[in-house]
PDB file of C-alpha atoms and ligand atoms in Angstrom:
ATOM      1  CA  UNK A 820       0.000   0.000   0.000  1.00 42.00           C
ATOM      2  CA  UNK A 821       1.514   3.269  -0.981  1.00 44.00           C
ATOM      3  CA  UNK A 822       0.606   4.685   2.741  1.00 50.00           C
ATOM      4  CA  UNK A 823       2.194   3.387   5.322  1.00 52.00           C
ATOM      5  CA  UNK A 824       5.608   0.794   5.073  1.00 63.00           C
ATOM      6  CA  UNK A 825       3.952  -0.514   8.516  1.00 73.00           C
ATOM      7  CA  UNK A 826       1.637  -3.455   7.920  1.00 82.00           C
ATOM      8  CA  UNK A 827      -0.938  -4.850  10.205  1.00 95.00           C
ATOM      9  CA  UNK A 828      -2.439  -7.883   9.577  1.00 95.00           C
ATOM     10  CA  UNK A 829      -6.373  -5.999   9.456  1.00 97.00           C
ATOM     11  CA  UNK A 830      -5.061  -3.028   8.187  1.00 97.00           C
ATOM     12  CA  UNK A 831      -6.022   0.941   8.124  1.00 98.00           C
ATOM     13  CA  UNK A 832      -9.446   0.984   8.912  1.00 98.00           C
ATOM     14  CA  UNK A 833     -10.995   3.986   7.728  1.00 98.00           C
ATOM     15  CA  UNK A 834     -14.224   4.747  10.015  1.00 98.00           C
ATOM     16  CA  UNK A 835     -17.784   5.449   8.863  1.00 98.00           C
ATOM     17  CA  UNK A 836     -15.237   6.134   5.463  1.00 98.00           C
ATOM     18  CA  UNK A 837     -13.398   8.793   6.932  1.00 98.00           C
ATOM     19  CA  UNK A 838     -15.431  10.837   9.302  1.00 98.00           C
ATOM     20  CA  UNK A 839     -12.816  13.740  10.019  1.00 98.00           C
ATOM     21  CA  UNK A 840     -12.504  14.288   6.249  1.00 98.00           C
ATOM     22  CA  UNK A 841     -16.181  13.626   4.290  1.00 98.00           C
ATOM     23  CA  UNK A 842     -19.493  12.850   5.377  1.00 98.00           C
ATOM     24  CA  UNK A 843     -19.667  10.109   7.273  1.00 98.00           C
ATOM     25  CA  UNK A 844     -21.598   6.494   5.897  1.00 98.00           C
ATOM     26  CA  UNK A 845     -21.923   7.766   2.303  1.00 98.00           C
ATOM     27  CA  UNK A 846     -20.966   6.851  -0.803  1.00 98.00           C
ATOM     28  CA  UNK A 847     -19.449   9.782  -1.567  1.00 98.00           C
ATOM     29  CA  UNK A 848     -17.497   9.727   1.718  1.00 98.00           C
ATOM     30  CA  UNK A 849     -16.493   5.628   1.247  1.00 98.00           C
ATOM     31  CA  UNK A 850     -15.140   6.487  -2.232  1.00 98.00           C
ATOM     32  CA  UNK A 851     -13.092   9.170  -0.848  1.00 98.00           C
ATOM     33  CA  UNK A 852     -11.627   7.631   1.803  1.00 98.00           C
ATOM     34  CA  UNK A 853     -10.448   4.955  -0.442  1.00 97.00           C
ATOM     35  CA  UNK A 854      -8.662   6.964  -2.094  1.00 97.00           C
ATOM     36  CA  UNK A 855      -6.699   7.852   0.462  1.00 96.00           C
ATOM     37  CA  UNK A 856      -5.465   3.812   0.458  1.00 94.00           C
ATOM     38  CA  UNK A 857      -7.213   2.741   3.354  1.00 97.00           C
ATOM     39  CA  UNK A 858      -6.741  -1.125   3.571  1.00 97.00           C
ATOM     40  CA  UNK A 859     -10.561  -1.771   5.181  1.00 98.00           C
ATOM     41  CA  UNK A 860     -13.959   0.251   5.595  1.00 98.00           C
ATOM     42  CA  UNK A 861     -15.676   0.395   8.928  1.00 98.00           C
ATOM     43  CA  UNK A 862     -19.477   0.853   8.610  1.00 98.00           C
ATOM     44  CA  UNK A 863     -22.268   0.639  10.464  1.00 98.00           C
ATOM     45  CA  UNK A 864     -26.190  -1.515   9.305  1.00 98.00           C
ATOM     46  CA  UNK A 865     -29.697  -1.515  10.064  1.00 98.00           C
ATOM     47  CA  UNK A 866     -33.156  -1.879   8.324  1.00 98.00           C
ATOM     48  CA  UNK A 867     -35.311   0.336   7.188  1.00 98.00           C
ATOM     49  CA  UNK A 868     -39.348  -0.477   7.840  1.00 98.00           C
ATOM     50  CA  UNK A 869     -38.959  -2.712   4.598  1.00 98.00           C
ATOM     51  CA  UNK A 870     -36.435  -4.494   5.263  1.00 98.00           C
ATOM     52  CA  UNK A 871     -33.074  -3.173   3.349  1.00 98.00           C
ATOM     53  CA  UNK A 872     -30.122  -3.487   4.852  1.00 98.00           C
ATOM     54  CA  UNK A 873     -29.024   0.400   4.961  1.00 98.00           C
ATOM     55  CA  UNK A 874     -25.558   2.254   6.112  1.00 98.00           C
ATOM     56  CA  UNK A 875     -25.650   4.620   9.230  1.00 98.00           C
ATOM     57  CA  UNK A 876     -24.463   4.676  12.597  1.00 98.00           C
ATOM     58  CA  UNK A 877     -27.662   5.844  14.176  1.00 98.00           C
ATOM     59  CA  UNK A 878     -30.422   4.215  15.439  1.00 98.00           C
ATOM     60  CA  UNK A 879     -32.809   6.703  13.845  1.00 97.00           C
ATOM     61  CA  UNK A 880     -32.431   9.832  11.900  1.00 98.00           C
ATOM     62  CA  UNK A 881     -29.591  12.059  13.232  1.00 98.00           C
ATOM     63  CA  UNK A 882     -30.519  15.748  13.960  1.00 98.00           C
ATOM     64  CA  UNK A 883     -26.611  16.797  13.280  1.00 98.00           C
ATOM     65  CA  UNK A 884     -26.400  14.855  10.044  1.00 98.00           C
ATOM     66  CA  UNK A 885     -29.749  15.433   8.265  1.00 98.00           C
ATOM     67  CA  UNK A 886     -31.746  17.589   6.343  1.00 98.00           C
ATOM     68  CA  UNK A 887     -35.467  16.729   5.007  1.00 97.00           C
ATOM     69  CA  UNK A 888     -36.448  17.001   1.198  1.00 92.00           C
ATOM     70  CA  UNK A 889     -36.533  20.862   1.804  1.00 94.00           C
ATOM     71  CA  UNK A 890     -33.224  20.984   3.015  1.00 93.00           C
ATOM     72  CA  UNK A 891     -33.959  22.001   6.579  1.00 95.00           C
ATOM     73  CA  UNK A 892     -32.249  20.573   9.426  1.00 95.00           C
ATOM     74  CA  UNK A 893     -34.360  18.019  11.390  1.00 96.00           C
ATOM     75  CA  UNK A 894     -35.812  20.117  14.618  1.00 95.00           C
ATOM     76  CA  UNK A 895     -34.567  17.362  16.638  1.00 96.00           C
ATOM     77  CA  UNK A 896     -34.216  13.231  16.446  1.00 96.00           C
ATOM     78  CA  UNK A 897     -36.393  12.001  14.037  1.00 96.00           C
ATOM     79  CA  UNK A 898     -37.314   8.485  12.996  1.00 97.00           C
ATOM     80  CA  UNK A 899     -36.116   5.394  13.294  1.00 98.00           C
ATOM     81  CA  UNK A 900     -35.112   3.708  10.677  1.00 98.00           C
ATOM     82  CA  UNK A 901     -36.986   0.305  11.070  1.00 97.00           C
ATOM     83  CA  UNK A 902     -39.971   3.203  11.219  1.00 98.00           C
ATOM     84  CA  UNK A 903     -39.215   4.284   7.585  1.00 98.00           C
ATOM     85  CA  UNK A 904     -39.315   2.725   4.425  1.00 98.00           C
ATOM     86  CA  UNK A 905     -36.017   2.658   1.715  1.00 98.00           C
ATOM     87  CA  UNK A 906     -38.184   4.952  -0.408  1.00 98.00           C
ATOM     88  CA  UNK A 907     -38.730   7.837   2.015  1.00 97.00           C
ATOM     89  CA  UNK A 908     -35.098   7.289   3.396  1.00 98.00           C
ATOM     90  CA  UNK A 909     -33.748   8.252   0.146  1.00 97.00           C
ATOM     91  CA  UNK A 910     -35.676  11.800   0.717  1.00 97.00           C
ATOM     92  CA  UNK A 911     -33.127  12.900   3.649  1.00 98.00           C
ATOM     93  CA  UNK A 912     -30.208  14.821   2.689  1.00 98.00           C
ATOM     94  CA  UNK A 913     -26.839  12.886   4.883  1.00 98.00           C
ATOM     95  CA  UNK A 914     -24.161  15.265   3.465  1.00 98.00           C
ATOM     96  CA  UNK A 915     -23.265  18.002   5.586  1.00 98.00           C
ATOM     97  CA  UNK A 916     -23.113  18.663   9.263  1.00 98.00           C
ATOM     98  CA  UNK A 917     -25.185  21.221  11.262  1.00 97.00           C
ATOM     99  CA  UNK A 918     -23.419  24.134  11.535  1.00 97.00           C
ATOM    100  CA  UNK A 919     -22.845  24.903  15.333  1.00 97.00           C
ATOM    101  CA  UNK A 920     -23.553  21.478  16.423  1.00 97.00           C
ATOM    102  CA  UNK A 921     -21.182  20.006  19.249  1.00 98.00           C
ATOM    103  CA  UNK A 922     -20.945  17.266  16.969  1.00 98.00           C
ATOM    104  CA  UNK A 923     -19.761  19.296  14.114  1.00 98.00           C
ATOM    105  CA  UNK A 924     -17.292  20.939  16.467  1.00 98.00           C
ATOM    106  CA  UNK A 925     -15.244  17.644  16.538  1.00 98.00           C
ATOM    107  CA  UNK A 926     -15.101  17.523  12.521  1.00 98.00           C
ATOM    108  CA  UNK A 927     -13.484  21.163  11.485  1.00 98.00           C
ATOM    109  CA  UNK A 928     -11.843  19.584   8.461  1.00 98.00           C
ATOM    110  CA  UNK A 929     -15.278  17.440   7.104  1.00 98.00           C
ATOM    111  CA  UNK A 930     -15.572  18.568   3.270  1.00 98.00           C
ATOM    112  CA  UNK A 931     -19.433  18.690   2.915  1.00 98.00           C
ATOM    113  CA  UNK A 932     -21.377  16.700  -0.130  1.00 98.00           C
ATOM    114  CA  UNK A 933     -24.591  17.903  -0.801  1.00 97.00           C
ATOM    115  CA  UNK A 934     -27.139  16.115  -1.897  1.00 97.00           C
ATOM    116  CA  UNK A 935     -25.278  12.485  -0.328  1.00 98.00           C
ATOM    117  CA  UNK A 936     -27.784   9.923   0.723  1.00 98.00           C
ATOM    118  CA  UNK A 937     -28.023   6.963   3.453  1.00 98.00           C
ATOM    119  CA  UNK A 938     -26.773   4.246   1.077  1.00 98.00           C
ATOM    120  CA  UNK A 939     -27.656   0.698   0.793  1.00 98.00           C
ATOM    121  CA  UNK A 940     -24.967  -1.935   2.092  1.00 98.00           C
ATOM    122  CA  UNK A 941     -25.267  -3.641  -1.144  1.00 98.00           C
ATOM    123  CA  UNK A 942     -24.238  -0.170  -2.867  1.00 98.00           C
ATOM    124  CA  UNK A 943     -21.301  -0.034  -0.634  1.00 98.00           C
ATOM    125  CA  UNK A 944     -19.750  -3.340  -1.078  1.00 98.00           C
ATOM    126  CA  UNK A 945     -20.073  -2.572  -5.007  1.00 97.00           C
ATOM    127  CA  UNK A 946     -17.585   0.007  -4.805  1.00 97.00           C
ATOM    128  CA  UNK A 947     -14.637  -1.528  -4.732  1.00 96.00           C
ATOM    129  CA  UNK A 948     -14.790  -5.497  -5.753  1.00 93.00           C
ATOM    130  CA  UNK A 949     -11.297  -6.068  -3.833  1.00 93.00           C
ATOM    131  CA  UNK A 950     -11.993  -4.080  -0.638  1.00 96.00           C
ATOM    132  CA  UNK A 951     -12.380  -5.456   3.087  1.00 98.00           C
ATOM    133  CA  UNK A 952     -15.198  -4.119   5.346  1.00 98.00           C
ATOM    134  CA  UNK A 953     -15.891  -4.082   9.011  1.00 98.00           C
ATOM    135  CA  UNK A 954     -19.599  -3.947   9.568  1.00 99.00           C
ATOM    136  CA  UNK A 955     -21.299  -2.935  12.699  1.00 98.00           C
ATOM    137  CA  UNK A 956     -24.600  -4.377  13.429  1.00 98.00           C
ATOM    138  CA  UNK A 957     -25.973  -1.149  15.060  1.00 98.00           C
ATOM    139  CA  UNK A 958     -28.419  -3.196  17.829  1.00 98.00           C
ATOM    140  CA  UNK A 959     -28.994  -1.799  21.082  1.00 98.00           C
ATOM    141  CA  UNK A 960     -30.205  -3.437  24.343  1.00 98.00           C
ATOM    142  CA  UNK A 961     -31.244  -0.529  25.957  1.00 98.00           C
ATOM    143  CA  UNK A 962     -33.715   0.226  22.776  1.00 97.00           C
ATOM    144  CA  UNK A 963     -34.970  -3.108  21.323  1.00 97.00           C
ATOM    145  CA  UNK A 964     -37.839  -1.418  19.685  1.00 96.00           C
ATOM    146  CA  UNK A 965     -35.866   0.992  17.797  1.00 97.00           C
ATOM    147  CA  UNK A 966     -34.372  -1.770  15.397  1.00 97.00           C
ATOM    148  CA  UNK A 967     -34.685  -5.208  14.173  1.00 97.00           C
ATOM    149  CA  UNK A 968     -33.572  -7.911  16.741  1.00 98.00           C
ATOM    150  CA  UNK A 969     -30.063  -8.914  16.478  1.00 98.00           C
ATOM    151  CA  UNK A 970     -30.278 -12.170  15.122  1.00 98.00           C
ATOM    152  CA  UNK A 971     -32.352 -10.465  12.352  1.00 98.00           C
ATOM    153  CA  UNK A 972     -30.310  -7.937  11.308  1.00 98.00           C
ATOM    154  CA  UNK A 973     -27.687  -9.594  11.111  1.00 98.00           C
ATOM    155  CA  UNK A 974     -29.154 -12.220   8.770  1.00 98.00           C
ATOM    156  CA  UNK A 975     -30.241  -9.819   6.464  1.00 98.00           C
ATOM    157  CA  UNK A 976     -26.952  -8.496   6.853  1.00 98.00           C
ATOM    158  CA  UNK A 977     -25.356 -11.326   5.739  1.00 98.00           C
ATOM    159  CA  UNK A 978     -27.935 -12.022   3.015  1.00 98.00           C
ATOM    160  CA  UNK A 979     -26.539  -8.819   1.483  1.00 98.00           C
ATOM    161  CA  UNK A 980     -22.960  -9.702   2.120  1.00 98.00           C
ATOM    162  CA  UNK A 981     -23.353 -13.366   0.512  1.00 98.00           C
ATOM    163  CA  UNK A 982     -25.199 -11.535  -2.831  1.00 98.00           C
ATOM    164  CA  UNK A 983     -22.220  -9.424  -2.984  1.00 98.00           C
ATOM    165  CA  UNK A 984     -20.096 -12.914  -2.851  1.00 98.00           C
ATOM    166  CA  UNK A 985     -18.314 -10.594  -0.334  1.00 98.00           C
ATOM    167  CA  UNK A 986     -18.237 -13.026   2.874  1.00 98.00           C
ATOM    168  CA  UNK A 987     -14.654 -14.067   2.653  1.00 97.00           C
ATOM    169  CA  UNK A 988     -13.715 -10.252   2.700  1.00 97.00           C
ATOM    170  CA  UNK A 989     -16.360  -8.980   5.512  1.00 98.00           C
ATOM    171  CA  UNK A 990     -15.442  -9.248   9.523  1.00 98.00           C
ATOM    172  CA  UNK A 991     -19.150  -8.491  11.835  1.00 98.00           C
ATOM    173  CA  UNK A 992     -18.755  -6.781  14.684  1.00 98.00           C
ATOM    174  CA  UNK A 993     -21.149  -5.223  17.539  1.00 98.00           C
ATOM    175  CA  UNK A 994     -20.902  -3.565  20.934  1.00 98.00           C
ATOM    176  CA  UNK A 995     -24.464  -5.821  21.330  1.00 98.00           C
ATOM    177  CA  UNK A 996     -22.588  -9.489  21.414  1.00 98.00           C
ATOM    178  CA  UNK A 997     -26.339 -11.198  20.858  1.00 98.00           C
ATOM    179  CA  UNK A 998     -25.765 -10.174  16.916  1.00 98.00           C
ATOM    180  CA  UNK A 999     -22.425 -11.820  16.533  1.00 98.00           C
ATOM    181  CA  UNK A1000     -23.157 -14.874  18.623  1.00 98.00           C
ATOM    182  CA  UNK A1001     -25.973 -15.795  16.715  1.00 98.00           C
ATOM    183  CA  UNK A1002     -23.654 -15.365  13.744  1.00 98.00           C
ATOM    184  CA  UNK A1003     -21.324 -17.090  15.186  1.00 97.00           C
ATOM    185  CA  UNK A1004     -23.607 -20.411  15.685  1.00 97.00           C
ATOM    186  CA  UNK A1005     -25.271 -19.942  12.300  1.00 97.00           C
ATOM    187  CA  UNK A1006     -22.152 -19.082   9.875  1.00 98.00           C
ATOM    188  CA  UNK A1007     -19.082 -20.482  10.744  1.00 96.00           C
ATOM    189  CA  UNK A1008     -17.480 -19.167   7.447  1.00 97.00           C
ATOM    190  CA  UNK A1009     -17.913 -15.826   8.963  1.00 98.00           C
ATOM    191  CA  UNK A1010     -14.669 -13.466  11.385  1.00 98.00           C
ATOM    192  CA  UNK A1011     -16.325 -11.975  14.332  1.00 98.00           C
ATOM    193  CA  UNK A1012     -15.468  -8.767  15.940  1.00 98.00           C
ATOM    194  CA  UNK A1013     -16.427  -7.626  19.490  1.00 98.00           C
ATOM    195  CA  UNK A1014     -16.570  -4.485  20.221  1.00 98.00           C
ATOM    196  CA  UNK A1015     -16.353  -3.451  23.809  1.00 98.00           C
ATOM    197  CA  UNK A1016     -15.776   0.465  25.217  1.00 98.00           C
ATOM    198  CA  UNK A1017     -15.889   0.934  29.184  1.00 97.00           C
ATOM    199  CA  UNK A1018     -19.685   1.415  29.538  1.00 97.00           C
ATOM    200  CA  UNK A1019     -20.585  -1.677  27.633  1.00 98.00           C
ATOM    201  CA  UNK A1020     -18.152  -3.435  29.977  1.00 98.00           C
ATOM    202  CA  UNK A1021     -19.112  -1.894  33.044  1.00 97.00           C
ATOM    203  CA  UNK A1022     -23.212  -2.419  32.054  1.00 98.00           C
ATOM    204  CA  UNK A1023     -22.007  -6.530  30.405  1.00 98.00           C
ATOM    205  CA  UNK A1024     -24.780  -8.548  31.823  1.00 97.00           C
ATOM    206  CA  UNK A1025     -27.032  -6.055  29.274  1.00 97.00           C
ATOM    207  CA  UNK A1026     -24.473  -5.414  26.050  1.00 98.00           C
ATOM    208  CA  UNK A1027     -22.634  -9.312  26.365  1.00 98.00           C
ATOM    209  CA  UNK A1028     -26.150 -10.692  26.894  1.00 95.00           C
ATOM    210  CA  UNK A1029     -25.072 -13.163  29.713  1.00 92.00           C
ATOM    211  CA  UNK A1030     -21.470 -13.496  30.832  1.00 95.00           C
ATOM    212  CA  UNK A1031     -19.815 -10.319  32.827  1.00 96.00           C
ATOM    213  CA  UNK A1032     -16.263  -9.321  33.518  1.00 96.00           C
ATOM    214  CA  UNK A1033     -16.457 -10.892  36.777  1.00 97.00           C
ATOM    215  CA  UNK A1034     -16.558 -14.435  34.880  1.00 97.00           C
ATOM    216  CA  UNK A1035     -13.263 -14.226  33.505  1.00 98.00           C
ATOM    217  CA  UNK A1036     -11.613 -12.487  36.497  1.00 97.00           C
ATOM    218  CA  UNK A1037     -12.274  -9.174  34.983  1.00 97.00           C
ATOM    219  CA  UNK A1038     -10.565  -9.913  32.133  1.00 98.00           C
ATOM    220  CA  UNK A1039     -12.307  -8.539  28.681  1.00 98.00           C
ATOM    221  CA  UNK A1040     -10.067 -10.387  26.147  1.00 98.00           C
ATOM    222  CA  UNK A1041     -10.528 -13.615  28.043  1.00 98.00           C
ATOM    223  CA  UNK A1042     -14.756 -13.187  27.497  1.00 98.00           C
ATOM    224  CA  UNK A1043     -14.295 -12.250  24.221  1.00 98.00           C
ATOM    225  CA  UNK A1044     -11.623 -15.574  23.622  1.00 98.00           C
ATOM    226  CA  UNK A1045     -14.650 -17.322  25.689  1.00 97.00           C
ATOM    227  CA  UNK A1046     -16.878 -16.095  22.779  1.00 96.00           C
ATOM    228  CA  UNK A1047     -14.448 -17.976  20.249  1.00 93.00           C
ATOM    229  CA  UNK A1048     -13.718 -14.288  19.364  1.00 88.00           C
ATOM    230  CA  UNK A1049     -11.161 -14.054  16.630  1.00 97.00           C
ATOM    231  CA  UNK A1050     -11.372  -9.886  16.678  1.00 98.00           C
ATOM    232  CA  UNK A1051     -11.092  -8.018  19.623  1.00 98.00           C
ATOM    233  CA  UNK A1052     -12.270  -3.969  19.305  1.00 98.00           C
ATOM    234  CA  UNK A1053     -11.542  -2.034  22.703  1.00 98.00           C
ATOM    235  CA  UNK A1054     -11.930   1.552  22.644  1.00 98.00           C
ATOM    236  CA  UNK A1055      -8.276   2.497  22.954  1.00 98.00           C
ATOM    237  CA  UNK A1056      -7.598   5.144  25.257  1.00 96.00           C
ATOM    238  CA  UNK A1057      -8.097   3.303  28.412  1.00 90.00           C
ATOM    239  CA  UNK A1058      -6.111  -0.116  26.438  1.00 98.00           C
ATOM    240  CA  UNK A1059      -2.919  -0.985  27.590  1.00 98.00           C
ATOM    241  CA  UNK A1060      -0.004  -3.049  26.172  1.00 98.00           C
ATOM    242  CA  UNK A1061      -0.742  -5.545  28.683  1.00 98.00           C
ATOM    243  CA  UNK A1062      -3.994  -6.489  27.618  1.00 98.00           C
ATOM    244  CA  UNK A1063      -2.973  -6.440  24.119  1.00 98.00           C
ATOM    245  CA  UNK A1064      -0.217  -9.220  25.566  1.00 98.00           C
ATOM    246  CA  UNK A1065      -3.010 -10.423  27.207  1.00 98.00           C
ATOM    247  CA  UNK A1066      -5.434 -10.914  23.857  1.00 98.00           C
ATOM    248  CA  UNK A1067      -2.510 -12.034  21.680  1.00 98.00           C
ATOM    249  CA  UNK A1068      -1.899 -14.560  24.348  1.00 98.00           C
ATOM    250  CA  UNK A1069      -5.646 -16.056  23.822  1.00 98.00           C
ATOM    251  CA  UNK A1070      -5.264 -15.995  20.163  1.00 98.00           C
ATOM    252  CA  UNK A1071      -7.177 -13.153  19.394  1.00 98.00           C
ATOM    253  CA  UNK A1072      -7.025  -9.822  17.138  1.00 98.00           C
ATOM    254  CA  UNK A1073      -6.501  -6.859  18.406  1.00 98.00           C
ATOM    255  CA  UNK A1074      -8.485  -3.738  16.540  1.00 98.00           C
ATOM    256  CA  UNK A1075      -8.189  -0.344  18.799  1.00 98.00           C
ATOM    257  CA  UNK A1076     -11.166   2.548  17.181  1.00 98.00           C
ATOM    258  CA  UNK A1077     -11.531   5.469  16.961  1.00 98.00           C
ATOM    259  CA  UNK A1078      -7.699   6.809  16.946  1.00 98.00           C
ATOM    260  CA  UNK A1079      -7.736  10.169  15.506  1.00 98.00           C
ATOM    261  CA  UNK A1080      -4.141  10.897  16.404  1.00 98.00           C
ATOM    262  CA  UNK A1081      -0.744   9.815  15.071  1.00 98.00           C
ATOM    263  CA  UNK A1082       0.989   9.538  18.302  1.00 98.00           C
ATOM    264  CA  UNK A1083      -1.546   7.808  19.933  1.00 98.00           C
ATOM    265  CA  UNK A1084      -1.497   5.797  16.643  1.00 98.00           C
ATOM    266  CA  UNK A1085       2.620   4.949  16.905  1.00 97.00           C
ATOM    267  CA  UNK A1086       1.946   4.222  20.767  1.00 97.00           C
ATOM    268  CA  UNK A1087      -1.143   1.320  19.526  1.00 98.00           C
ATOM    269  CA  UNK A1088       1.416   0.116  16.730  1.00 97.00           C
ATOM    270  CA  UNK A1089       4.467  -0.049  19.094  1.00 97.00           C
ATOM    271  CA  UNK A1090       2.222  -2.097  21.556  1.00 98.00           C
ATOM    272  CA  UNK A1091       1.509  -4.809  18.631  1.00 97.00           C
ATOM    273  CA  UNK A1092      -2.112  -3.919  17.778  1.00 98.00           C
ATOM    274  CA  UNK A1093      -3.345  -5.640  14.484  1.00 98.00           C
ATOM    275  CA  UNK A1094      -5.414  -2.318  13.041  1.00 98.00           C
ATOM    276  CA  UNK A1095      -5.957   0.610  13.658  1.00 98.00           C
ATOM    277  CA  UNK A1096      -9.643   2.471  12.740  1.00 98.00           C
ATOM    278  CA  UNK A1097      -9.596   5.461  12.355  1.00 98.00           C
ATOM    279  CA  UNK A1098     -11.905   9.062  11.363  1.00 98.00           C
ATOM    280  CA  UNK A1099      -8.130  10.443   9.974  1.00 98.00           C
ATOM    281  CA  UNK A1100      -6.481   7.803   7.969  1.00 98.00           C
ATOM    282  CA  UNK A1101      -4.625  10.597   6.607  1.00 97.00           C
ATOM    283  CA  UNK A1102      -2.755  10.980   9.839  1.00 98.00           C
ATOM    284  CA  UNK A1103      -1.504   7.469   9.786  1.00 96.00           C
ATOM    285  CA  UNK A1104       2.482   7.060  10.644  1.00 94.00           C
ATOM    286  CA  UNK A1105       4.288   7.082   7.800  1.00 79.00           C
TER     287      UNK A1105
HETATM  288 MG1   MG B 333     -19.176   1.612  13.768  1.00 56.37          MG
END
């Protein structure tokens, strides 16, 4: 890759495409971030009222992100998307941030795009015929009625993935380990990623469906190994090299998000981590 002369074995993962740079989750954002030789794209699924597997991070429509067919900002959170069908999706405008936002705030350098939609996975996974992708089955426990069930989503997930003849070059993930555990009894064929950040391990008997910390003697990378993980995503600033030690010892991946930085970047790599994702892949270590 002409980016980096460091290789990790999963790569620079480029996050919702590149979320400091371009509108995150679109297709004008994905295509732009692979240009920027990105090894992997981190998205994020759910399903609209009809059932198509669409791309965005949020539950329901984001008051930050979108605009309605008139091109006004939503007056606050709107619906979700299992609420709305593909057709009147495609009427929301996904391409520029709210000015003033505190979101916004944390993107100064996000080029807007106009007129970008919520795409379809099976859009996304045309783009580039040779390109890995991390998906994120966007369940929640805390809101069960705001999306399809786990198991569901991520069989219509999958559907889309195995019409793309993609599985071989997809890894799942979820902070909601119901999604990939189904998965993970269902498709053998498929690499699982858990995702864990410090509230989903501090709340585990709701996110991990079952087992807590407390299981493995507070050990995260032995309940994911426990999981027959092969991926594990920690949020990185509280990881240390220990538990990277610790993961590698189990067998497992190691896939820090979202590092924005490229000391904090050098730090991950120096400690042996096996990707990096990332909202700035332009700030990777050269
Ligand atoms: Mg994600």
């Amino acid at each position: 890759m002409p980016h980096s002369n460091i290789v990790l074995p999963l790569g620079l993962q480029g996050h919702r495409g590149a979320r400091g740079l371009f509108p995150e989750n679109t297709i004008e954002g994905f295509r732009a971030a692979l240009a920027l030789g990105i090894d992997a794209i981190e998205l994020d699924v759910g399903l609209t009222a009809d059932g198509v597997a669409v791309v965005s991070h949020d539950l329901g429509l984001n008051p930050d992100i979108v605009r309605d067919a008139t091109g006004v900002w939503l007056p606050g959170p709107g619906s979700a998307l299992r609420d709305l069908t593909w057709e009147a999706l495609q009427t929301f405008d996904v391409g520029r941030l709210r000015p003033g936002a505190a979101y916004t705030a944390q993107f100064p350098l996000q080029q807007p795009c106009d007129g970008a939609r919520i795409p379809t996975l099976a859009e996304v996974l045309r783009l580039d015929a040779a390109m890995r992708f991390t998906i994120e089955l966007k369940t929640d426990p805390r809101f069960p009625d705001r999306t399809a069930s786990p198991a569901d989503l991520a069989d219509a997930t999958l559907a889309v993935v195995d019409a793309a003849g993609a599985a071989s070059r997809i890894d799942l993930e979820s902070f909601d380990w119901r999604g990939p555990r189904h998965v993970r009894r269902t498709r053998a064929d498929i690499r699982l990623a858990w995702l864990t950040r410090p509230e989903t391990v501090r709340d585990a008997h709701l996110w991990w469906g079952g087992p807590v910390p407390s299981d493995f003697g507070g050990s995260v990378p032995r309940a994911v190994a426990a999981e027959g993980g092969a991926i594990w995503a920690p949020e990185y600033a509280a990881l240390t090299q220990d538990e990277i030690a610790e993961a590698h010892d189990l067998g497992l991946l190691v896939l820090p998000w979202t590092v924005n930085e490229t000391a904090a970047m050098r730090r991950l790599i120096g400690w042996g981590v096996d990707g990096i994702i990332t909202d700035r892949p332009d700030l990777y270590p050269r």
